[in-house]
Tab-separated table of C-alpha atoms in Angstrom:
chain	number	residue	atom	x	y	z
V	8	MET	CA	11.963	-4.787	25.117
V	9	ASP	CA	13.742	-3.707	22.131
V	10	TRP	CA	12.278	-0.449	20.995
V	11	THR	CA	14.488	0.120	17.838
V	12	PHE	CA	12.240	-1.765	15.329
V	13	GLY	CA	9.140	0.196	16.305
V	14	ILE	CA	10.709	3.888	16.711
V	15	ALA	CA	12.072	2.726	13.065
V	16	LEU	CA	8.576	1.745	11.737
V	17	LEU	CA	7.247	5.093	13.184
V	18	VAL	CA	9.772	7.055	11.706
V	19	GLY	CA	9.582	5.469	8.314
V	20	PHE	CA	5.714	5.325	7.814
V	21	ALA	CA	4.342	8.074	9.734
V	22	PRO	CA	5.411	10.769	7.603
V	23	MET	CA	4.427	8.696	4.422
V	24	PHE	CA	0.822	8.301	5.772
V	25	LEU	CA	0.534	11.836	7.250
V	26	LEU	CA	1.456	13.209	3.645
V	27	MET	CA	-0.812	10.839	1.842
V	28	ASP	CA	-3.503	11.765	4.013
V	29	ARG	CA	-2.579	15.613	3.852
V	30	VAL	CA	-2.452	15.582	0.041
V	31	MET	CA	-4.984	12.779	-0.814
V	32	ARG	CA	-7.993	14.179	1.361
V	33	ASN	CA	-8.987	16.742	-1.237
V	34	TYR	CA	-9.735	13.720	-4.115
V	35	THR	CA	-11.624	11.346	-2.215
V	36	TYR	CA	-15.355	10.611	-0.865
V	37	PRO	CA	-15.383	12.880	2.153
V	38	ARG	CA	-14.500	15.991	0.052
V	39	VAL	CA	-15.993	15.331	-3.161
V	40	GLU	CA	-19.038	13.205	-4.728
V	41	THR	CA	-17.313	11.104	-6.983
V	42	PRO	CA	-13.775	10.185	-6.135
V	43	PHE	CA	-11.165	10.602	-8.586
V	44	PHE	CA	-9.072	7.525	-7.744
V	45	LYS	CA	-9.865	3.639	-6.199
V	46	ASP	CA	-8.766	3.669	-2.608
V	47	SER	CA	-8.335	-0.031	-2.983
V	48	THR	CA	-6.208	0.102	-6.161
V	49	PHE	CA	-4.475	3.312	-4.734
V	50	PHE	CA	-3.608	1.072	-1.427
V	51	ILE	CA	-2.567	-1.881	-3.507
V	52	MET	CA	0.040	0.029	-5.416
V	53	MET	CA	1.307	1.565	-2.303
V	54	THR	CA	1.833	-2.086	-0.548
V	55	VAL	CA	3.610	-2.810	-3.702
V	56	GLY	CA	5.783	-0.347	-3.445
V	57	ILE	CA	6.344	-0.939	0.149
V	58	PHE	CA	7.550	-4.693	-0.678
V	59	GLU	CA	9.654	-3.500	-3.602
V	60	GLY	CA	11.877	-1.192	-1.256
V	61	VAL	CA	12.329	-3.783	1.302
V	62	PHE	CA	13.195	-6.665	-1.513
V	63	ILE	CA	15.708	-4.130	-2.810
V	64	TYR	CA	17.248	-3.091	0.816
V	65	PHE	CA	18.069	-7.080	1.414
V	66	ALA	CA	19.261	-7.328	-2.190
V	67	ILE	CA	21.464	-4.637	-1.452
V	68	ASN	CA	22.891	-6.113	1.856
V	69	ILE	CA	22.814	-9.886	0.710
V	70	LEU	CA	24.941	-8.725	-2.309
V	71	HIS	CA	27.236	-6.475	-0.113
V	72	LEU	CA	26.733	-3.550	-3.091
V	73	LEU	CA	27.268	-0.647	-0.560
V	74	GLY	CA	30.756	-1.811	0.072
V	75	SER	CA	31.552	-2.158	-3.725
V	76	PRO	CA	33.809	0.830	-5.317
V	77	ILE	CA	31.224	1.392	-7.950
V	78	SER	CA	28.267	1.361	-5.480
V	79	ILE	CA	26.800	4.596	-7.344
V	80	LEU	CA	26.306	2.661	-10.453
V	81	TYR	CA	24.295	-0.017	-8.621
V	82	MET	CA	22.282	2.682	-7.067
V	83	ILE	CA	22.038	4.377	-10.754
V	84	ALA	CA	21.005	0.856	-12.322
V	85	ILE	CA	18.537	-0.055	-9.312
V	86	ALA	CA	16.924	3.469	-9.765
V	87	LEU	CA	16.383	2.618	-13.706
V	88	ILE	CA	15.004	-0.736	-13.146
V	89	GLU	CA	12.228	0.443	-10.784
V	90	LEU	CA	11.585	3.363	-13.017
V	91	MET	CA	11.170	1.126	-16.121
V	92	ALA	CA	8.801	-1.569	-13.815
V	93	MET	CA	6.821	1.702	-13.141
V	94	VAL	CA	6.433	2.417	-16.626
V	95	VAL	CA	5.611	-1.378	-17.545
V	96	VAL	CA	2.978	-1.094	-14.915
V	97	MET	CA	1.357	1.956	-15.569
V	98	ASN	CA	1.107	0.711	-19.253
V	99	LEU	CA	-1.106	-2.000	-18.402
V	100	LYS	CA	-4.421	-2.111	-19.891
V	101	ARG	CA	-6.379	-1.163	-16.701
V	102	PHE	CA	-4.388	2.148	-16.176
V	103	ARG	CA	-3.955	3.288	-19.912
V	104	GLY	CA	-5.874	6.133	-20.736
V	105	LYS	CA	-7.752	6.697	-17.610
V	106	SER	CA	-7.436	10.086	-15.319
V	107	ASP	CA	-7.056	8.389	-12.324
V	108	SER	CA	-3.758	6.852	-13.277
V	109	ILE	CA	-1.817	9.608	-12.315
V	110	PHE	CA	-2.355	8.887	-8.485
V	111	TYR	CA	-1.179	5.496	-8.999
V	112	GLY	CA	1.853	6.419	-10.399
């Protein structure tokens, strides 16, 4: 059995979940009476970010962007598009003006 995918999954996701647990534990239910953010919205936004990263990975591989001599421009453009998408999402009506929006960004 090939363990490469499992090891890559562990190396990729384990630090993210450990860091997320370490940082967020003081802001949610067991530690505080009223949580600072909704867990469901937080995990939905995290899942969207994971799928966005997978989509970008496949787009880079399919379009052979890393082999191009101007690949740094593609990377900068992708980063700017991601940032603009985050600004658009954070300006949606359900996130605007709420104190818990900082956790979702």
